[in-house]
Coordinates of C-alpha atoms in Angstrom, one line a residue:
X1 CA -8.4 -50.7 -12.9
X2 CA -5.5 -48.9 -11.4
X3 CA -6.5 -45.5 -9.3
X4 CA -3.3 -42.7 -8.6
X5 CA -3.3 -42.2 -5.2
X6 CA -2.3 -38.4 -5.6
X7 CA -3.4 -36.5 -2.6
X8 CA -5.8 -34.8 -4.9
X9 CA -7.1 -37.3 -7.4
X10 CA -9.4 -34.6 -9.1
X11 CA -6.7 -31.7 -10.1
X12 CA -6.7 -32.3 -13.6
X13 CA -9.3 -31.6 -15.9
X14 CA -9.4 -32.1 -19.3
X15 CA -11.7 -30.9 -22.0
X16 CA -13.2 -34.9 -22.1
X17 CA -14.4 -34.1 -18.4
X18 CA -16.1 -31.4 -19.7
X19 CA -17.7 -32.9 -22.2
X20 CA -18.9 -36.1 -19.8
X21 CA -19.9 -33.6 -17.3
X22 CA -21.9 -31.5 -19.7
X23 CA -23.2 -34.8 -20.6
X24 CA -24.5 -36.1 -17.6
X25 CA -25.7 -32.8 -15.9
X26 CA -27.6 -32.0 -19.4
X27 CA -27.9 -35.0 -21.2
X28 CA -25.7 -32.9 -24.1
X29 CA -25.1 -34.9 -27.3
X30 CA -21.6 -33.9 -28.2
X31 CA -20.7 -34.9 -32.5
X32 CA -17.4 -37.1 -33.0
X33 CA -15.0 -33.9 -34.3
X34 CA -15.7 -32.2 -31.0
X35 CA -15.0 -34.9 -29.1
X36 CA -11.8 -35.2 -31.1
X37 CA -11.0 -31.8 -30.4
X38 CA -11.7 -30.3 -34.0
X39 CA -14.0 -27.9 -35.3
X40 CA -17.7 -28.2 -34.9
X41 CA -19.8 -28.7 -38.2
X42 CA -23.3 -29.8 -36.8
X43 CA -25.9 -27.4 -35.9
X44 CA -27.4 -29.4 -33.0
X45 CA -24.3 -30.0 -31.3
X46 CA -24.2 -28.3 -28.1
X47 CA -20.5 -28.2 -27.7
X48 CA -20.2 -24.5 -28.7
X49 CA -22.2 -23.2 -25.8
X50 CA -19.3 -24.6 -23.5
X51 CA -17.7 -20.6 -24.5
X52 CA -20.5 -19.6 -22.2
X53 CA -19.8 -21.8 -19.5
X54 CA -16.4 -20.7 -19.0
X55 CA -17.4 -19.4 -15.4
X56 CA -18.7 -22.7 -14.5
X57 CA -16.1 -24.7 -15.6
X58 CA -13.9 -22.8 -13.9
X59 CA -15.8 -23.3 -10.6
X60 CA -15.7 -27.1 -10.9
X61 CA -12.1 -26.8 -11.3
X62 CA -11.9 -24.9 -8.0
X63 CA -14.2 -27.7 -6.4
X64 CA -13.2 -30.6 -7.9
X65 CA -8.9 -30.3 -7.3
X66 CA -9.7 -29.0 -3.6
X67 CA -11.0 -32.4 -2.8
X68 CA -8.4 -34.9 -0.5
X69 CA -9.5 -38.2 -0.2
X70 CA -8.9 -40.3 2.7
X71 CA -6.2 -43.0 2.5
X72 CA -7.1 -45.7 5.5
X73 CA -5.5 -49.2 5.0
X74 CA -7.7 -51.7 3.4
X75 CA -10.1 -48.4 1.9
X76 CA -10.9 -47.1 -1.3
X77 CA -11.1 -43.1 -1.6
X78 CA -14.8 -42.2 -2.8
X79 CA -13.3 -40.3 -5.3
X80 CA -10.9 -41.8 -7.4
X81 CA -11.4 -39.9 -10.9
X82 CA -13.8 -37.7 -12.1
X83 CA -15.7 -40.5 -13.6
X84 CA -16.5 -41.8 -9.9
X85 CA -17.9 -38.2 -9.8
X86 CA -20.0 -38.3 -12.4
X87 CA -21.4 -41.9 -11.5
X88 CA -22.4 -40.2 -8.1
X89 CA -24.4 -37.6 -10.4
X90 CA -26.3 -39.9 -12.2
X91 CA -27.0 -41.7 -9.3
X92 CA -28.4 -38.9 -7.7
X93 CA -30.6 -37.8 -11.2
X94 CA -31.8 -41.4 -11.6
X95 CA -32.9 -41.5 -7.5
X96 CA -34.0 -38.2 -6.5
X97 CA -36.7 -39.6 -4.3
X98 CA -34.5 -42.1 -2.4
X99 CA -33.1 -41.2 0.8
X100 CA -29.3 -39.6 1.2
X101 CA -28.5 -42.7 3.6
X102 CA -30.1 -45.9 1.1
X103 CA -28.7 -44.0 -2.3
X104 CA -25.0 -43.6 -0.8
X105 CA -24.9 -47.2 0.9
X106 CA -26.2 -48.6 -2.1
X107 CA -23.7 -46.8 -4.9
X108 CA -20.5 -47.5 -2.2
X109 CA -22.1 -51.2 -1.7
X110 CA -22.4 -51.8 -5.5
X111 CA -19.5 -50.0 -7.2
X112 CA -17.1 -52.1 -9.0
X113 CA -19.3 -54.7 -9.0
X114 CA -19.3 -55.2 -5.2
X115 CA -16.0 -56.8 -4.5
X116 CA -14.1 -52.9 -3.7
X117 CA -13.3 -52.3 -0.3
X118 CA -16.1 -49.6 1.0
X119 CA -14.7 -45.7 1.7
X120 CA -14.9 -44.4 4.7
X121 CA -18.3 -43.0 5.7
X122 CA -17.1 -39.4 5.9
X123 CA -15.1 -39.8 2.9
X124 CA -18.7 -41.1 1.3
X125 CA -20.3 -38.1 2.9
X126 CA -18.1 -35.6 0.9
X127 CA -18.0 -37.1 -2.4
X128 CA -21.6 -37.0 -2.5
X129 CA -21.8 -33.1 -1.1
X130 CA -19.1 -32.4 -4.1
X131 CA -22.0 -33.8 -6.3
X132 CA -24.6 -32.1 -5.3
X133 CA -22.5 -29.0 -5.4
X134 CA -21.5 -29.9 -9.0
X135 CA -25.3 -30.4 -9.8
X136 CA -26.8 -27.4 -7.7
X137 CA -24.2 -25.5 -7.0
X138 CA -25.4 -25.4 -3.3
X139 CA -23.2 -26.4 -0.7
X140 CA -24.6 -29.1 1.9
X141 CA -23.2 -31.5 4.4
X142 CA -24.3 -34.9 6.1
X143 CA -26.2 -34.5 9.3
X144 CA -23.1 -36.8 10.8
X145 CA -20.1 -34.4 9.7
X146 CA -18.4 -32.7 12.1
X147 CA -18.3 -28.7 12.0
X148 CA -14.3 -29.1 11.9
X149 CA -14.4 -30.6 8.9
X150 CA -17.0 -28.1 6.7
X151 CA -16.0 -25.6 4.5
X152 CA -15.3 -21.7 5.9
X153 CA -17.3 -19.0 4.2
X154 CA -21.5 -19.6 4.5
X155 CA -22.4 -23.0 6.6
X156 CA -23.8 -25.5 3.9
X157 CA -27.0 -26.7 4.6
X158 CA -27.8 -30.1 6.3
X159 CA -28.9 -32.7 4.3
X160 CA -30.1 -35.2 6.8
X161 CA -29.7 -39.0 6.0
X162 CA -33.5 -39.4 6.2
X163 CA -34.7 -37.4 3.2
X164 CA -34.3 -37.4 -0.6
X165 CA -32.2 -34.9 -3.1
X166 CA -36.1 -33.3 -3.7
X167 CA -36.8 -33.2 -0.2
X168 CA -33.8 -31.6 0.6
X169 CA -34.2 -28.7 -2.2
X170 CA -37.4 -28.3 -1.2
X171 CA -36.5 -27.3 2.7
X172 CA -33.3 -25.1 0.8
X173 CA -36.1 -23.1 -1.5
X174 CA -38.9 -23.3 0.7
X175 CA -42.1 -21.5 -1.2
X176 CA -43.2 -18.3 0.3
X177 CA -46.6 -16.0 -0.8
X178 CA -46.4 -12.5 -0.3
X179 CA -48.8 -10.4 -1.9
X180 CA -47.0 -7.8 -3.1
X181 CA -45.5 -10.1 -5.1
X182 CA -48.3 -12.9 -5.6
X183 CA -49.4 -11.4 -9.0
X184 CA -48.6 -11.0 -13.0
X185 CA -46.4 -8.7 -13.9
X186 CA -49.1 -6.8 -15.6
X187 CA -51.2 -6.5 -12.6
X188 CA -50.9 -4.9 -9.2
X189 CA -48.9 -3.3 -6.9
X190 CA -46.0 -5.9 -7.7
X191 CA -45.4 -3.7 -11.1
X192 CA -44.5 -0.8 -8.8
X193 CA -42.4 -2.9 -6.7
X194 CA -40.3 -4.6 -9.6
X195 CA -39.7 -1.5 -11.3
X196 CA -38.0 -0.1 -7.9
X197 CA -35.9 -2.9 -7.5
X198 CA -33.3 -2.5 -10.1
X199 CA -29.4 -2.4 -9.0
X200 CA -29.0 1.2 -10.5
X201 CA -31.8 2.5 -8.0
X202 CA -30.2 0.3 -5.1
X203 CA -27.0 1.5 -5.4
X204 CA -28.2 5.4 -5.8
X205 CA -30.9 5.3 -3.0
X206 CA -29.8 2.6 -0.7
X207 CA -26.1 2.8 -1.1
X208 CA -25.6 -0.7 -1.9
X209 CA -22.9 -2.8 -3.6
X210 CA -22.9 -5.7 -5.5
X211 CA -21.1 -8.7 -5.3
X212 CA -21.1 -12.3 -7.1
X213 CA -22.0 -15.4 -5.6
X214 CA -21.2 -18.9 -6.4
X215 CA -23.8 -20.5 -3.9
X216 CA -27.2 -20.4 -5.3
X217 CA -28.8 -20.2 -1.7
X218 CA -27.1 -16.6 -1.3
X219 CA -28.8 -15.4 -4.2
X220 CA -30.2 -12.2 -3.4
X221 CA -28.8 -12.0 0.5
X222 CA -28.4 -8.8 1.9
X223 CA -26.0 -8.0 4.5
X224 CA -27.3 -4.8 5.9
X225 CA -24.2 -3.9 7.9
X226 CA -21.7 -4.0 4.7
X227 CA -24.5 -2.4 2.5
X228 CA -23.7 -5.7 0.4
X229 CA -25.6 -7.8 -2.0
X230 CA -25.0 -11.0 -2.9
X231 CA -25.7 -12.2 -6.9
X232 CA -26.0 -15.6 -8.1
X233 CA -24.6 -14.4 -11.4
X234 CA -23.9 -17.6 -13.3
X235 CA -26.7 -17.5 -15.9
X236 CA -25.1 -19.8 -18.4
X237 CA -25.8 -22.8 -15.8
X238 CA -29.2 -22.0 -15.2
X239 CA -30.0 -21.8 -19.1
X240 CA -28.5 -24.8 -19.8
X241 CA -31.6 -26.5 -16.9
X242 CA -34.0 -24.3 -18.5
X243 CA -33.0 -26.0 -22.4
X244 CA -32.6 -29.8 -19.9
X245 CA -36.0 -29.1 -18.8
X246 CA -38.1 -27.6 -21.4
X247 CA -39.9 -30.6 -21.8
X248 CA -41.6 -30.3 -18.1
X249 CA -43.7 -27.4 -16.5
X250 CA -42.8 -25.1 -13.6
X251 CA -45.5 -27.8 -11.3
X252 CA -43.6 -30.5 -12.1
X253 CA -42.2 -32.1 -9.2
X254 CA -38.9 -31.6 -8.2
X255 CA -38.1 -35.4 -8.8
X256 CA -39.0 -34.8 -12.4
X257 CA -36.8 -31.8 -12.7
X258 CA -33.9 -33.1 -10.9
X259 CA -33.9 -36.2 -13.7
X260 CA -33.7 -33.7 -16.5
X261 CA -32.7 -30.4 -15.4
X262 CA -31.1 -31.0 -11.8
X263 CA -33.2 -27.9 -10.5
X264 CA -36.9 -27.3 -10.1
X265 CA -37.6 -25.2 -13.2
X266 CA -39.5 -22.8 -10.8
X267 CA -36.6 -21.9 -9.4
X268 CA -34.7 -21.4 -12.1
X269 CA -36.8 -19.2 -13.6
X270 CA -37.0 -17.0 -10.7
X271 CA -32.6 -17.1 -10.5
X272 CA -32.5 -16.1 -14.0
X273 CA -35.4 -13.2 -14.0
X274 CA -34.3 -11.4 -10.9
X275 CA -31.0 -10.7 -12.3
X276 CA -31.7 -10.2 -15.9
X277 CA -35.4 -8.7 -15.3
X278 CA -35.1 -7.0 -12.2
X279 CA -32.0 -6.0 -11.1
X280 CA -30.6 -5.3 -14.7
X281 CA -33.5 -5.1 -17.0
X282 CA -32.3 -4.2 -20.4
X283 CA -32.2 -0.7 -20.1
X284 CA -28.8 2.0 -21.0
X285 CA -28.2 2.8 -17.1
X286 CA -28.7 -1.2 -15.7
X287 CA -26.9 -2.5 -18.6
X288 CA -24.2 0.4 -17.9
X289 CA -24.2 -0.7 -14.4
X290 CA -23.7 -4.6 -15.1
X291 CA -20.7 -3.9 -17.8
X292 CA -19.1 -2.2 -14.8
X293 CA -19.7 -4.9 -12.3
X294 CA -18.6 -7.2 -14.7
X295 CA -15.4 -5.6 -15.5
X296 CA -14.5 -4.7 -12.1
X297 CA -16.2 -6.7 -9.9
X298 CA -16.0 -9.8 -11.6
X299 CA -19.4 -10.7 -12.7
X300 CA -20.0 -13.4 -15.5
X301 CA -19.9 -11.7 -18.9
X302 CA -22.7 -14.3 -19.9
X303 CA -25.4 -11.7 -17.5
X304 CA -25.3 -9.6 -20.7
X305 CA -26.9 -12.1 -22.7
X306 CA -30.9 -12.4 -22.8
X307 CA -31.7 -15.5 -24.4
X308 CA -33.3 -17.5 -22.2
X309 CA -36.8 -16.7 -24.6
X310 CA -36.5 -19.8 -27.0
X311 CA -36.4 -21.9 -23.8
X312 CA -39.7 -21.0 -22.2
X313 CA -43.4 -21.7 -22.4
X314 CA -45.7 -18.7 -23.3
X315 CA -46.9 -18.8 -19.7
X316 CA -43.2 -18.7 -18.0
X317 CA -42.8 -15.2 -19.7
X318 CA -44.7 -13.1 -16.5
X319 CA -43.0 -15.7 -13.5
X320 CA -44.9 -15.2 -9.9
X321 CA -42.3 -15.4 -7.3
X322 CA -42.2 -18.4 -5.1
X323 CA -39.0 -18.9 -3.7
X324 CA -37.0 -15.4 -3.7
X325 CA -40.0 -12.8 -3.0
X326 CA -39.3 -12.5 0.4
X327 CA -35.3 -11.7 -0.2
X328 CA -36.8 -9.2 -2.7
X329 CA -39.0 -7.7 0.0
X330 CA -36.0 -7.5 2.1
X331 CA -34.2 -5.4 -0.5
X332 CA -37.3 -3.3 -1.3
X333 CA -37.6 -2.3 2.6
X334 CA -34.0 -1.5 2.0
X335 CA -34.5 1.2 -1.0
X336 CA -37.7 2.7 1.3
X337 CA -35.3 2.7 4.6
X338 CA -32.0 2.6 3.4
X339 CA -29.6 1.3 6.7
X340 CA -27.4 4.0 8.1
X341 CA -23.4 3.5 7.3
X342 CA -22.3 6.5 7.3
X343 CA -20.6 8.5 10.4
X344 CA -22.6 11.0 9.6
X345 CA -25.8 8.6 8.9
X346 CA -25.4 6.7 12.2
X347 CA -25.0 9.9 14.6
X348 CA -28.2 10.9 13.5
X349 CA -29.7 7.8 13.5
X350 CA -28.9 7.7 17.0
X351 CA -30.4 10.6 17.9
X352 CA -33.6 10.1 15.7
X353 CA -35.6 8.1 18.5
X354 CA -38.7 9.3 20.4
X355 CA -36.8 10.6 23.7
X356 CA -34.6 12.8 21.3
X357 CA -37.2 14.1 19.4
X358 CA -38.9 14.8 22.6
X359 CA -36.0 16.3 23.9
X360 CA -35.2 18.6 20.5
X361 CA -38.8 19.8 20.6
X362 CA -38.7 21.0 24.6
X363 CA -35.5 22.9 23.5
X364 CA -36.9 24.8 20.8
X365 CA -39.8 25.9 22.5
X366 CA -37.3 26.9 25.2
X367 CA -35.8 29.0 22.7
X368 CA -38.7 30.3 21.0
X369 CA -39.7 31.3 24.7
X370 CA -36.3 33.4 25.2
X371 CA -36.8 34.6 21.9
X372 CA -40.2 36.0 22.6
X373 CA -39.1 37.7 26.0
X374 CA -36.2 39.2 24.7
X375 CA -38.4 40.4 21.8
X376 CA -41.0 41.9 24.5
X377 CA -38.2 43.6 25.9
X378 CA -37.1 45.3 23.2
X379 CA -40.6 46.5 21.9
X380 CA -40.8 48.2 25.3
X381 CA -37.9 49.7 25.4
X382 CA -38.6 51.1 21.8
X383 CA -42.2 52.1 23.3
X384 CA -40.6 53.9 26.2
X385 CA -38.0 56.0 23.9
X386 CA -41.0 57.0 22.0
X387 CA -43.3 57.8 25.0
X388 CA -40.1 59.9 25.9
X389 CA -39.5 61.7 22.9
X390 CA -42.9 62.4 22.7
X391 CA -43.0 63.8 26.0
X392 CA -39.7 65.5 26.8
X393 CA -39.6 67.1 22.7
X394 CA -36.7 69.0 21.6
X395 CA -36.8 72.5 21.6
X396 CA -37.1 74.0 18.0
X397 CA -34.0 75.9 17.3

């Protein structure tokens, strides 16, 4: 098989590489006429729900063409089409317990039946982070690559030779209790909590602003200095795990989900309910709120759509939060003490402390001491004019 040897071997993609991606990341079974381009006429084909996708699509685009292979004599890029990429992806579903370092050696060792010259190792390392990105949409990097060569923006998270794909989302989504948040939504103090936490309250009390995210590990992340909140807003992508994974529980391991669903349905769950339960529940002001951000701001249409109920079990309806309850807490300390940002807000700020306070309090009584003599003063002087009017009266005329 002949490979182009463009300098970027992924730029083009067609509506087949959507449909083979679709296929492997979902296990979609896409009917003849939509393959052939014409109009859909089975039910069950999921084909039509590519519409919705159109935010994720157009992410892989941006991924996929950026990607520049190495050219070393006697090598093979990693990538040479986007079928390479999708082998890597099905690799990575079929092995999610094998470690980064024995999965990549023996793809690259075995591909073409053996007898292709090998990539080079960092060339190796970066079609496999484009997969995971693909898959995850989380950006990591090989313990081995060099900080010149990683992306600008957020640092993508190591994922060491050592460890497995479900290792490695483990350490990214590590599961936290806080009880606040540890119960039912019928139950406890976390009712309270939740119902503070929408966007429309966050913007009026806290002064913060919204912006989306295509990294699922920024979900939620607050930068305090910008008054800025980062939104993992593509909900299309993580509906389409929940339908992959329906068959499987929120305690099944993360192997299991990665095989069907390529993220622990746990966390899904929690990506999809924050933004669609919490932030904008389905209420006039949120959804008012959302239509703006997603006209203006550039959120995915697709958050306006709550359908994710036909894909869950009746115990996935009231979700404890495992994996973002701290980044919710974090915003929740931010509605109660909102960061000053403000001229205004940080002057005062400033001069809020103990020594201040201190200080404003021995002036006033300073005052209030003046105040108090010069008030003496003048009741004396008022008692004197009277003690001499009294004594010295006029003469009657």
């Amino acid at each position: 098989m002949i490979f182009s040897r463009s300098p970027f071997p992924l730029e083009d993609v067609s509506d087949q590489h959507l449909q083979q991606l679709c296929e492997v990341l979902w296990s979609w079974k896409i009917c003849l006429r939509c393959r052939a381009g014409q109009g859909c006429t089975v039910p069950e084909c999921p084909w039509p729900r590519s519409l919705r996708l159109a935010r994720y699509f157009a992410f892989y685009k941006d991924i996929t063409a950026s990607y520049v292979p190495e050219f070393l004599p006697g090598c093979h890029p990693a990538l040479r089409s986007h079928e390479d990429l999708f082998e890597i992806i099905r690799a990575l579903k079929t092995q999610p317990d094998v470690p980064r370092s024995q999965l990549t050696q023996h793809y690259f060792s075995n591909r073409d039946g053996g007898n292709a010259p090998l990539p080079p190792v960092a060339d190796q390392d970066r079609a496999v982070n484009l997969a995971v990105r693909a898959m995850t949409m989380i950006k990591c990097s090989a313990d081995r690559q060099s900080s010149d060569s990683l992306e600008l923006g957020i640092r993508p998270l190591q994922w060491r030779q050592e460890i497995s794909l479900s290792q490695f989302l483990r350490e990214a989504f590590p599961k936290t209790n806080h009880p606040a948040l540890g119960e039912k939504d019928n139950t406890g103090s976390s009712v309270e909590i939740k119902a503070n936490l929408t966007a429309q309250r966050l913007k009026k009390v806290a002064g913060l602003k919204f912006q989306p995210t295509n990294d699922l590990r920024e979900h939620l992340k607050l930068d305090q200095k910008l008054g800025v909140v980062l939104i993992f807003d593509h909900t299309a992508f993580l509906t389409e795990h929940l339908i992959a994974s329906r068959s499987i529980s929120t305690n099944a391991s993360a192997g299991q989900a990665i095989e069907l669903g390529n993220l622990p349905r746990q966390l899904t769950l929690e990506s999809l309910d924050s933004v669609q339960r919490i932030l904008f529940p389905p209420d006039l002001q949120s959804q008012s709120l959302l239509r703006s951000l997603v006209s203006k701001a550039g959120f995915d249409p697709d958050c306006m759509r709550f359908e994710s109920a036909p894909h869950r079990s009746d115990s996935e309806n009231d979700i404890v939060y495992q994996h973002f309850c701290a980044k919710l807490m974090d915003l929740y300390d931010e509605l109660l003490n909102p960061t000053p940002r403000s001229v205004v807000d940080k002057w005062v700020e400033k001069r809020s402390g103990a020594r201040h306070v201190m200080m404003a309090t021995l002036v006033g009584v300073i005052i209030a001491i003046f105040l108090g003599i010069l008030g003496l003063a003048v009741s004396i002087f008022q008692a004197w004019v009277g003690y001499q009017a009294w004594k010295h009266p006029l003469p009657n005329v």
